Coordinates of C-alpha atoms and ligand atoms in Angstrom, one line a residue:
M1 CA -20.1 25.6 6.9
S2 CA -17.1 27.8 7.8
S3 CA -13.6 27.7 6.7
Q4 CA -10.5 29.8 6.8
I5 CA -7.7 30.4 4.4
Y6 CA -4.3 30.5 5.8
Q7 CA -1.2 32.1 4.2
T8 CA 1.5 29.5 4.4
K9 CA 4.2 32.2 5.1
Q10 CA 2.8 32.7 8.6
Y11 CA 4.0 29.3 9.7
S12 CA 7.7 28.7 10.2
G13 CA 10.1 27.6 12.9
L14 CA 8.6 24.1 13.4
H15 CA 10.9 21.5 14.8
R16 CA 12.8 19.9 12.0
P17 CA 16.4 19.2 10.9
G18 CA 18.1 22.3 9.7
S19 CA 20.3 22.8 6.7
S20 CA 23.5 22.3 8.6
Q21 CA 22.3 18.8 9.6
I22 CA 21.5 18.0 6.0
T23 CA 25.1 18.9 4.9
R24 CA 26.4 16.6 7.6
Q25 CA 24.2 13.8 6.3
L26 CA 25.5 14.3 2.8
I27 CA 29.0 13.8 4.0
V28 CA 28.0 10.5 5.7
L29 CA 26.4 9.5 2.5
C30 CA 29.5 10.3 0.4
A31 CA 31.7 8.5 3.0
T32 CA 29.5 5.3 2.8
F33 CA 29.7 5.2 -0.9
N34 CA 33.4 6.2 -1.1
C35 CA 32.6 9.2 -3.1
L36 CA 35.4 11.7 -2.7
T37 CA 34.6 14.4 -5.3
I38 CA 31.5 16.2 -6.1
T39 CA 30.8 18.3 -9.2
T40 CA 28.0 20.8 -9.2
V41 CA 26.5 22.9 -12.0
M42 CA 28.4 26.2 -11.7
K43 CA 27.8 28.0 -15.0
K44 CA 24.7 30.3 -15.2
E45 CA 23.7 29.0 -18.6
N46 CA 23.8 25.4 -17.5
E47 CA 21.7 26.3 -14.4
I48 CA 19.0 27.8 -16.7
E49 CA 19.1 24.7 -18.9
L50 CA 18.7 22.4 -15.9
E51 CA 15.8 24.6 -14.6
Q52 CA 13.9 24.1 -17.8
C53 CA 14.2 20.3 -17.7
V54 CA 12.9 19.9 -14.1
S55 CA 9.2 20.1 -13.2
R56 CA 8.8 22.6 -10.4
T57 CA 6.3 22.2 -7.6
S58 CA 3.3 24.4 -7.3
E59 CA 2.8 26.8 -4.3
D60 CA -0.7 25.7 -3.3
E61 CA -2.9 27.8 -1.1
I62 CA -3.8 25.8 2.0
I63 CA -7.5 25.8 2.9
C64 CA -8.0 24.5 6.4
I65 CA -11.4 23.2 7.3
N66 CA -12.6 23.8 10.8
K67 CA -13.7 20.8 12.9
E68 CA -17.4 20.1 13.1
K69 CA -18.6 18.6 16.3
T70 CA -21.5 16.6 15.1
F71 CA -19.5 15.1 12.3
D72 CA -16.5 14.4 14.5
T73 CA -18.6 12.6 17.2
L74 CA -20.1 10.3 14.6
R75 CA -16.7 9.7 12.9
L76 CA -15.0 8.9 16.2
S77 CA -17.6 6.5 17.3
I78 CA -17.4 4.5 14.0
E79 CA -13.6 4.7 14.1
N80 CA -13.6 3.2 17.6
E81 CA -15.9 0.3 16.5
L82 CA -13.6 -0.5 13.6
K83 CA -10.5 -0.3 15.8
N84 CA -12.1 -2.6 18.3
L85 CA -12.9 -5.0 15.5
I86 CA -9.3 -5.1 14.4
L87 CA -8.1 -5.7 18.0
H88 CA -10.7 -8.4 18.5
L89 CA -9.6 -10.2 15.3
F90 CA -5.9 -10.0 16.4
L91 CA -6.6 -11.2 20.0
N92 CA -9.2 -13.9 19.4
K93 CA -7.6 -17.3 19.2
D94 CA -10.1 -18.6 16.5
T95 CA -9.3 -15.7 14.1
N96 CA -5.6 -15.5 14.9
S97 CA -4.5 -19.0 15.6
L98 CA -0.9 -18.5 14.7
R99 CA -0.7 -15.4 17.0
V100 CA 0.8 -12.9 14.5
F101 CA 1.0 -9.3 15.6
P102 CA 2.4 -6.2 13.9
E103 CA 5.5 -4.6 15.5
K104 CA 3.9 -1.2 15.5
D105 CA 1.1 0.1 17.6
F106 CA -2.2 1.0 16.0
D107 CA -1.8 4.8 16.3
M108 CA 1.8 4.9 15.1
N109 CA 2.9 6.1 11.8
G110 CA 3.7 3.3 9.3
Y111 CA 1.2 0.8 10.8
E112 CA -0.2 0.0 7.4
Q113 CA 3.3 -0.7 5.9
N114 CA 4.0 -2.8 8.9
L115 CA 0.9 -4.9 8.3
E116 CA 2.0 -5.3 4.6
I117 CA 5.5 -6.5 5.6
L118 CA 4.0 -8.9 8.1
K119 CA 1.6 -10.2 5.4
Q120 CA 4.5 -10.8 3.0
S121 CA 6.5 -12.8 5.5
E122 CA 3.4 -14.9 6.4
Q123 CA 2.9 -15.5 2.7
K124 CA 6.5 -16.7 2.4
N125 CA 5.9 -19.1 5.4
Q126 CA 2.7 -20.3 3.8
H127 CA 0.7 -19.4 6.8
F128 CA -2.5 -18.9 4.8
S129 CA -4.8 -18.3 7.7
S130 CA -2.7 -15.4 8.9
V131 CA -2.6 -14.0 5.3
I132 CA -6.4 -14.1 5.2
L133 CA -6.6 -12.4 8.6
L134 CA -4.2 -9.6 7.6
N135 CA -6.0 -9.0 4.3
Y136 CA -9.2 -8.3 6.3
I137 CA -7.4 -6.1 8.8
L138 CA -5.7 -4.1 6.0
A139 CA -9.0 -3.5 4.3
I140 CA -10.6 -2.4 7.6
Y141 CA -7.7 -0.1 8.5
R142 CA -7.7 1.6 5.1
H143 CA -11.4 2.3 5.4
L144 CA -11.0 3.5 9.0
K145 CA -8.5 6.1 7.7
A146 CA -11.0 7.1 5.0
L147 CA -13.5 8.2 7.6
T148 CA -11.7 11.6 7.7
D149 CA -12.1 12.0 4.0
L150 CA -15.4 10.5 3.0
T151 CA -18.9 10.3 4.5
P152 CA -19.4 7.6 7.1
E153 CA -22.0 6.0 4.9
L154 CA -19.7 5.9 1.9
V155 CA -16.9 4.3 3.9
L156 CA -19.0 1.6 5.6
S157 CA -20.9 0.6 2.5
N158 CA -17.7 0.5 0.4
L159 CA -16.0 -1.7 3.0
K160 CA -19.1 -4.0 3.1
D161 CA -19.3 -4.3 -0.7
Y162 CA -15.5 -4.8 -1.0
L163 CA -15.4 -7.6 1.6
E164 CA -18.5 -9.2 0.0
M165 CA -16.9 -9.1 -3.5
V166 CA -13.7 -10.7 -2.3
Y167 CA -15.4 -13.4 -0.1
K168 CA -17.9 -14.4 -2.8
S169 CA -15.1 -14.7 -5.4
R170 CA -13.7 -17.7 -3.5
E171 CA -15.2 -21.0 -4.5
H172 CA -14.4 -22.9 -1.2
P173 CA -13.6 -20.4 1.5
I174 CA -11.8 -21.9 4.5
E175 CA -13.4 -21.9 8.0
I176 CA -11.4 -18.9 9.3
D177 CA -12.3 -16.8 6.2
T178 CA -16.0 -17.4 6.8
L179 CA -15.7 -16.7 10.5
I180 CA -13.9 -13.3 10.0
Y181 CA -16.2 -12.4 7.1
E182 CA -19.3 -12.9 9.2
K183 CA -17.9 -10.9 12.2
C184 CA -17.1 -8.0 9.8
Q185 CA -20.4 -8.1 7.9
N186 CA -22.5 -8.2 11.1
L187 CA -20.8 -5.1 12.5
L188 CA -21.0 -3.2 9.2
K189 CA -24.7 -4.0 8.6
K190 CA -25.5 -3.0 12.2
K191 CA -23.7 0.4 11.8
L192 CA -25.3 1.1 8.4
T193 CA -28.8 0.4 9.7
E194 CA -28.1 2.7 12.7
I195 CA -26.9 5.5 10.5
E196 CA -29.9 5.1 8.2
E197 CA -32.4 5.0 11.0
S198 CA -31.0 7.9 12.9
G199 CA -30.9 10.2 9.9
Q200 CA -27.4 11.3 10.9
I201 CA -25.5 13.7 8.7
L202 CA -24.4 12.1 5.5
S203 CA -21.6 14.4 4.7
N204 CA -18.1 15.5 5.5
P205 CA -17.1 19.1 6.0
K206 CA -14.1 18.7 3.8
L207 CA -16.2 17.3 1.0
D208 CA -18.7 20.1 1.4
K209 CA -15.9 22.6 0.8
V210 CA -14.9 20.7 -2.3
V211 CA -18.4 20.9 -3.7
E212 CA -18.6 24.6 -2.9
L213 CA -15.3 25.4 -4.7
L214 CA -16.2 23.2 -7.7
K215 CA -19.6 24.7 -8.1
K216 CA -18.2 28.2 -8.1
H217 CA -15.6 27.2 -10.6
A218 CA -18.1 25.5 -12.8
E219 CA -20.0 28.7 -13.3
Q220 CA -17.8 29.4 -16.3
S221 CA -18.9 26.8 -18.8
N222 CA -15.5 26.0 -20.3
N223 CA -13.7 25.5 -16.9
R224 CA -12.3 22.1 -15.9
A225 CA -11.1 21.1 -12.4
L226 CA -8.9 18.3 -11.3
V227 CA -9.2 16.7 -7.8
L228 CA -6.2 14.7 -6.6
V229 CA -6.9 12.0 -4.0
E230 CA -4.7 9.5 -2.2
R231 CA -6.5 6.2 -2.9
T232 CA -8.3 4.7 -5.8
F233 CA -11.5 4.0 -4.0
Y234 CA -11.6 7.7 -2.9
A235 CA -11.7 8.7 -6.6
Q236 CA -14.6 6.4 -7.2
K237 CA -16.6 7.3 -4.1
I238 CA -16.0 11.1 -4.4
C239 CA -17.2 10.8 -8.0
E240 CA -20.4 9.2 -6.8
F241 CA -20.8 11.9 -4.2
L242 CA -20.4 14.7 -6.7
Q243 CA -22.9 13.2 -9.1
N244 CA -25.6 14.4 -6.7
H245 CA -24.9 17.9 -7.9
S246 CA -26.3 18.7 -11.3
E247 CA -23.8 21.5 -12.1
L248 CA -20.9 19.0 -11.8
K249 CA -20.1 16.4 -14.4
P250 CA -17.5 14.3 -12.7
C251 CA -15.5 11.3 -13.8
W252 CA -12.6 9.4 -12.2
L253 CA -9.4 7.8 -13.4
V254 CA -7.1 5.4 -11.5
G255 CA -3.4 5.9 -11.1
Q256 CA -0.6 4.3 -13.0
S257 CA 0.0 1.6 -10.4
G258 CA -3.5 0.2 -11.1
I259 CA -3.9 -3.3 -12.6
D260 CA -5.0 -1.9 -16.0
S261 CA -2.1 0.5 -16.3
R262 CA -0.5 -1.5 -19.1
K263 CA -3.6 -1.4 -21.2
F264 CA -4.0 2.3 -20.5
N265 CA -3.7 4.5 -23.6
K266 CA -3.8 8.2 -22.9
K267 CA -5.2 9.1 -26.4
E268 CA -7.9 6.5 -26.5
D269 CA -9.2 6.7 -22.9
P270 CA -12.9 7.7 -23.1
K271 CA -12.8 9.5 -19.7
L272 CA -9.8 11.5 -20.5
N273 CA -11.2 12.4 -23.9
G274 CA -14.5 13.3 -22.3
F275 CA -12.6 15.6 -19.9
R276 CA -10.8 17.3 -22.7
T277 CA -13.9 17.8 -24.8
G278 CA -16.1 19.0 -21.9
V279 CA -18.4 16.0 -21.4
Y280 CA -17.0 16.0 -17.9
N281 CA -15.9 19.1 -16.1
V282 CA -14.4 17.5 -13.0
M283 CA -11.7 14.8 -13.1
I284 CA -10.9 12.9 -9.9
S285 CA -7.6 11.0 -10.0
T286 CA -4.8 9.6 -7.9
D287 CA -2.1 10.7 -10.3
V288 CA -1.5 14.0 -11.9
V289 CA 1.1 12.7 -14.4
Q290 CA -1.4 10.3 -16.0
V291 CA -4.0 12.9 -16.4
G292 CA -1.5 15.4 -17.8
L293 CA -2.0 19.1 -17.3
D294 CA -1.3 20.3 -20.8
M295 CA -4.8 21.3 -21.4
P296 CA -5.6 25.1 -21.3
E297 CA -9.1 24.5 -19.9
C298 CA -7.8 23.0 -16.6
S299 CA -7.8 26.0 -14.3
L300 CA -8.3 24.5 -10.9
V301 CA -6.3 21.8 -9.1
L302 CA -7.6 20.6 -5.7
R303 CA -5.4 18.4 -3.6
Y304 CA -7.9 16.6 -1.4
D305 CA -5.9 16.2 1.8
F306 CA -3.3 14.5 -0.2
V307 CA 0.3 15.1 0.9
P308 CA 3.1 12.8 -0.3
D309 CA 5.5 11.5 2.3
S310 CA 8.5 13.2 0.8
I311 CA 9.3 15.3 -2.2
G312 CA 9.3 13.6 -5.5
T313 CA 7.7 10.3 -4.4
V314 CA 4.2 11.2 -5.7
Q315 CA 3.8 13.8 -8.4
A316 CA 1.0 15.6 -6.7
R317 CA 2.3 19.1 -6.9
V318 CA 3.6 19.4 -10.5
R319 CA 2.7 22.8 -11.9
A320 CA 0.2 22.8 -14.7
R321 CA 1.4 24.1 -18.0
T322 CA -1.5 26.6 -18.1
I323 CA -0.7 30.1 -16.9
S324 CA -3.8 30.9 -15.0
C325 CA -4.4 27.8 -12.8
T326 CA -5.4 28.0 -9.1
Y327 CA -4.0 25.4 -6.7
Y328 CA -5.5 24.5 -3.4
L329 CA -4.7 22.0 -0.7
I330 CA -7.7 21.1 1.4
T331 CA -6.9 19.8 4.8
T332 CA -7.9 20.1 8.5
K333 CA -6.0 22.5 10.7
D334 CA -3.6 20.7 13.1
S335 CA -3.9 17.5 11.1
Q336 CA -0.9 15.3 10.3
N337 CA -1.1 16.2 6.7
Y338 CA -1.1 19.9 7.5
S339 CA 2.2 19.7 9.4
K340 CA 3.6 17.2 6.8
E341 CA 2.9 19.8 4.0
L342 CA 4.7 22.5 6.0
D343 CA 7.6 20.2 6.7
N344 CA 7.9 19.3 3.0
R345 CA 7.9 22.9 2.0
Q346 CA 10.6 23.8 4.6
C347 CA 12.6 20.8 3.5
E348 CA 12.6 22.1 -0.1
Q349 CA 13.8 25.4 1.2
D350 CA 16.6 23.7 3.3
L351 CA 17.7 21.7 0.3
K352 CA 18.0 24.8 -1.8
Q353 CA 20.1 26.4 0.9
V354 CA 22.3 23.2 1.2
L355 CA 23.0 23.3 -2.5
E356 CA 24.2 26.9 -2.1
T357 CA 26.5 25.9 0.9
W358 CA 27.7 22.9 -1.0
K359 CA 29.0 24.9 -3.9
R360 CA 31.1 27.0 -1.5
I361 CA 33.0 24.1 0.2
P362 CA 36.5 23.8 -1.3
S363 CA 37.0 20.4 -2.8
D364 CA 40.1 19.5 -0.7
Q365 CA 38.2 20.4 2.5
F366 CA 35.3 18.3 1.4
K367 CA 37.6 15.3 0.7
E368 CA 39.2 15.6 4.2
Q369 CA 35.8 15.6 5.9
V370 CA 34.7 12.5 3.9
I371 CA 37.9 10.6 4.7
A372 CA 37.6 11.4 8.4
K373 CA 34.0 10.2 8.5
Q374 CA 35.0 7.0 6.7
A375 CA 37.4 6.2 9.5
C376 CA 34.6 6.6 12.1
L377 CA 32.2 4.5 10.1
I378 CA 34.6 1.6 9.8
T379 CA 35.3 1.5 13.6
E380 CA 31.5 1.6 14.2
W381 CA 30.8 -1.3 11.8
N382 CA 33.6 -3.4 13.3
E383 CA 32.3 -2.9 16.8
S384 CA 28.7 -3.9 15.9
L385 CA 30.0 -7.0 14.0
I386 CA 31.9 -8.3 17.0
K387 CA 28.8 -7.6 19.2
A388 CA 26.6 -9.6 16.9
L389 CA 29.0 -12.5 16.8
T390 CA 29.2 -12.7 20.6
I391 CA 25.4 -12.8 20.9
E392 CA 25.1 -15.5 18.3
T393 CA 27.6 -17.8 20.1
T394 CA 25.9 -17.4 23.5
I395 CA 22.5 -18.3 22.0
T396 CA 23.7 -21.6 20.3
K397 CA 25.5 -22.6 23.5
N398 CA 22.4 -22.3 25.7
T399 CA 19.7 -24.0 23.7
E400 CA 20.9 -27.5 24.3
L401 CA 18.3 -28.4 27.0
I402 CA 16.2 -31.4 26.2
G403 CA 12.8 -32.0 27.9
D404 CA 9.2 -30.7 28.3
V405 CA 7.4 -28.0 30.2
L406 CA 4.2 -29.5 31.8
C407 CA 1.2 -28.3 33.7
R408 CA 2.1 -29.0 37.4
A409 CA -1.5 -29.8 38.3
C410 CA -2.4 -32.3 35.5
G411 CA 0.8 -33.0 33.6
Y412 CA -0.5 -31.6 30.3
L413 CA 2.3 -30.8 27.8
L414 CA 2.8 -27.1 27.3
G415 CA 6.0 -26.9 25.2
K416 CA 9.6 -27.9 24.7
L417 CA 12.1 -27.0 27.3
S418 CA 14.5 -25.8 24.6
R419 CA 12.0 -23.1 23.7
V420 CA 11.8 -21.5 27.1
R421 CA 13.2 -18.0 27.2
Q422 CA 14.0 -15.5 29.8
Y423 CA 13.0 -11.9 29.7
K424 CA 14.5 -10.6 32.8
Q425 CA 12.2 -11.8 35.6
S426 CA 9.7 -13.3 33.1
Y427 CA 10.0 -16.8 31.7
F428 CA 7.9 -18.1 28.9
V429 CA 7.7 -20.6 26.0
N430 CA 8.7 -18.8 22.9
D431 CA 7.0 -21.0 20.3
H432 CA 3.9 -20.6 18.1
D433 CA 2.7 -24.1 19.1
F434 CA 2.5 -23.0 22.8
Y435 CA -0.6 -20.8 22.0
N436 CA -2.5 -23.9 20.9
R437 CA -1.7 -25.6 24.2
I438 CA -3.2 -23.0 26.5
E439 CA -6.5 -21.2 27.0
E440 CA -6.4 -17.4 27.0
K441 CA -8.8 -15.7 29.2
L442 CA -9.0 -12.0 28.4
S443 CA -10.1 -9.8 31.3
S444 CA -12.9 -7.3 30.7
E445 CA -10.9 -4.6 32.3
P446 CA -7.1 -4.7 31.6
Q447 CA -4.9 -3.6 34.5
E448 CA -2.9 -0.7 33.3
H449 CA 0.6 -0.2 34.7
S450 CA 3.1 2.4 33.7
K451 CA 4.9 0.2 31.2
I452 CA 2.8 -2.9 30.8
S453 CA -0.9 -3.8 30.8
V454 CA -2.1 -7.1 32.0
I455 CA -4.9 -8.1 29.6
G456 CA -5.7 -11.5 30.8
K457 CA -4.6 -14.9 32.2
V458 CA -3.3 -18.1 30.8
L459 CA -5.1 -21.4 31.7
C460 CA -4.3 -25.0 31.2
L461 CA -6.1 -26.2 28.1
N462 CA -7.0 -29.6 29.8
K463 CA -10.8 -29.2 30.3
N464 CA -10.7 -31.1 33.6
C465 CA -7.8 -29.0 35.0
R466 CA -7.9 -25.4 33.7
A467 CA -5.3 -24.4 36.3
K468 CA -4.0 -20.8 36.1
L469 CA -0.5 -20.9 34.6
G470 CA 0.3 -17.2 34.2
R471 CA -0.8 -14.0 32.7
I472 CA -1.0 -12.2 29.4
Q473 CA 1.0 -8.9 29.2
V474 CA 1.3 -6.2 26.7
L475 CA 4.6 -4.3 26.9
K476 CA 3.8 -0.7 26.0
D477 CA 7.4 0.2 25.1
L478 CA 7.9 -3.0 23.1
P479 CA 4.8 -3.7 21.0
K480 CA 7.1 -5.8 18.8
M481 CA 7.3 -8.5 21.5
S482 CA 3.7 -8.2 22.8
P483 CA 1.8 -9.8 24.1
I484 CA 4.0 -12.2 26.1
Y485 CA 2.7 -15.0 28.4
P486 CA 5.0 -15.3 31.5
L487 CA 4.5 -18.6 33.3
K488 CA 4.3 -18.9 37.1
C489 CA 7.1 -21.3 38.2
E490 CA 4.8 -22.8 40.9
S491 CA 2.2 -23.8 38.2
I492 CA 4.5 -25.8 36.0
K493 CA 6.9 -28.7 36.2
I494 CA 9.9 -29.6 34.0
K495 CA 10.6 -33.0 32.7
Q496 CA 14.3 -32.9 31.7
I497 CA 16.1 -35.6 29.8
E498 CA 19.8 -36.0 30.8
K499 CA 21.9 -35.9 27.6
E500 CA 24.4 -38.6 28.4
S501 CA 22.3 -41.2 30.3
G502 CA 18.9 -40.4 28.7
K503 CA 17.5 -40.4 32.3
E504 CA 14.3 -38.5 33.0
I505 CA 14.3 -35.9 35.9
I506 CA 11.2 -34.2 37.1
I507 CA 12.0 -30.7 38.5
L508 CA 9.5 -28.8 40.7
K509 CA 10.7 -25.4 41.9
K510 CA 9.1 -22.3 43.4
K511 CA 11.2 -19.8 41.5
W512 CA 12.5 -19.9 38.0
I513 CA 16.0 -18.8 39.2
K514 CA 16.2 -22.0 41.3
M515 CA 16.2 -24.2 38.2
P516 CA 19.4 -26.3 37.9
F517 CA 20.1 -25.0 34.4
T518 CA 20.5 -21.6 32.7
I519 CA 17.6 -20.5 30.6
P520 CA 18.7 -18.4 27.6
F521 CA 17.6 -14.8 27.2
L522 CA 15.2 -13.9 24.5
E523 CA 17.1 -13.1 21.3
I524 CA 16.9 -9.3 20.8
S525 CA 18.6 -7.6 18.0
C526 CA 21.8 -6.0 19.2
T527 CA 21.4 -2.4 18.3
Q528 CA 21.9 0.2 21.1
N529 CA 18.4 1.5 20.9
N530 CA 16.6 -1.8 21.4
D531 CA 18.8 -2.6 24.4
D532 CA 17.7 0.6 26.1
V533 CA 14.0 -0.1 25.6
F534 CA 14.5 -3.7 26.5
Y535 CA 15.9 -3.1 30.0
D536 CA 13.4 -0.3 30.7
A537 CA 10.5 -2.6 29.9
C538 CA 11.9 -5.5 32.0
D539 CA 12.2 -3.5 35.2
V540 CA 8.5 -3.9 35.8
L541 CA 8.0 -7.5 34.7
S542 CA 7.6 -10.3 37.0
S543 CA 6.0 -13.7 36.7
D544 CA 6.3 -14.9 40.3
Ligands
ZN1 ZN1 -3.4 -28.7 33.8

């Protein structure tokens, strides 16, 4: 077990917005809220008074754990299996019948929040099967992330127990619930047996380091240590892990956002009291505020790879009120958390500098800058408003087509003509119901192109026909829209109803552009950024 201690001062000059940019952003902010004057604390005695009211953050020593090959190989293989399970649940028509997909890609930042937002909107629309699916996926994703922090066995068994508890709490689970549950349990049971039989390492190098530090610290009988973790189930699981070491007497406490937070009484809590009196010598928690650091015995605070997104959102770095307390952040070198921590620290430095610059800007000069910025903002807002209105009117004008899209070979109904949308050279039915009218055939080897991947084909759902209607494409630059199902014009026919006479016309064309009517473009939000991505992605699309 090797590890290195890095002095944080060695690292500087990472790419991040400088203090001059922050000053500019403050002016934009003031312009938006029509705030023309700013008062700052100028007097020395007021500054000192303010200083005493504010909790300052601690300067933790960063301990970087080196990567261990055997552990990483095992971790990555399990990570991949869970990732494939998530993809399978999303792409399978039986588990995702309403075809909901998150906007973000799996490996992107904010994927979890993205899933949460999607779940909320599905809840609002009362699409319960999608809500069930997303609940499973969220649980799997959170556990997948936990593989870097806990042992593989702890993660898999916790996920298995959690899913079992949730599933068994339902009196009459619906079909899709049972289907997903069984798919998950089968994989988890298989993996757990594999780990058990192979006798593979049941540890995590980061956890080993924690044990090492805690044991050393516990040599002095009156010492107490606090371990801060990101998620509630980490607290519980790490506590279980530490119980295997006789020198350590661990307990855990959930954060304030937990369900029982209202009932929580700091003075009467048995765990907190036990920690104070020495029944426990290690406390694992998600929240430093709730534990409170006003006890002189607490002389070690370990942040277990826990870095808040921005300053002040999570009180993970509040300084303890004891004088001789050591702080560590345990993380992996080159990890996301490592650079996030450095960024946060630099950001604090920048803000301090900005406040100094701020005080030196004369008030009339500041006012001038804000007024000038306001004029710019108003012009920008007007322009985007006009653009949005133009787009809205074109869409309503175009969607007046009446009729159906049918399979050319057998006449099977595929969707409403009014729902057909154009996406440069691609034409498809933009409607949830469409996915229930076709059969998706995923290919074993997706064809990768620079901007799209073709992951399968679309067949007519009519069992006696099963004609190929088009293909399934994932747009790499536009995961929000993916996958799309462009239809081959030669494989479909249109039955259009003439508005005035009510007459039926059958239209058979080789190319979509030869259709006797205009097919509306897919509604895309009108911001500049999206337009750019949109046209880039379309250059490589073709359905014919
Ligand atoms: Zn057909």
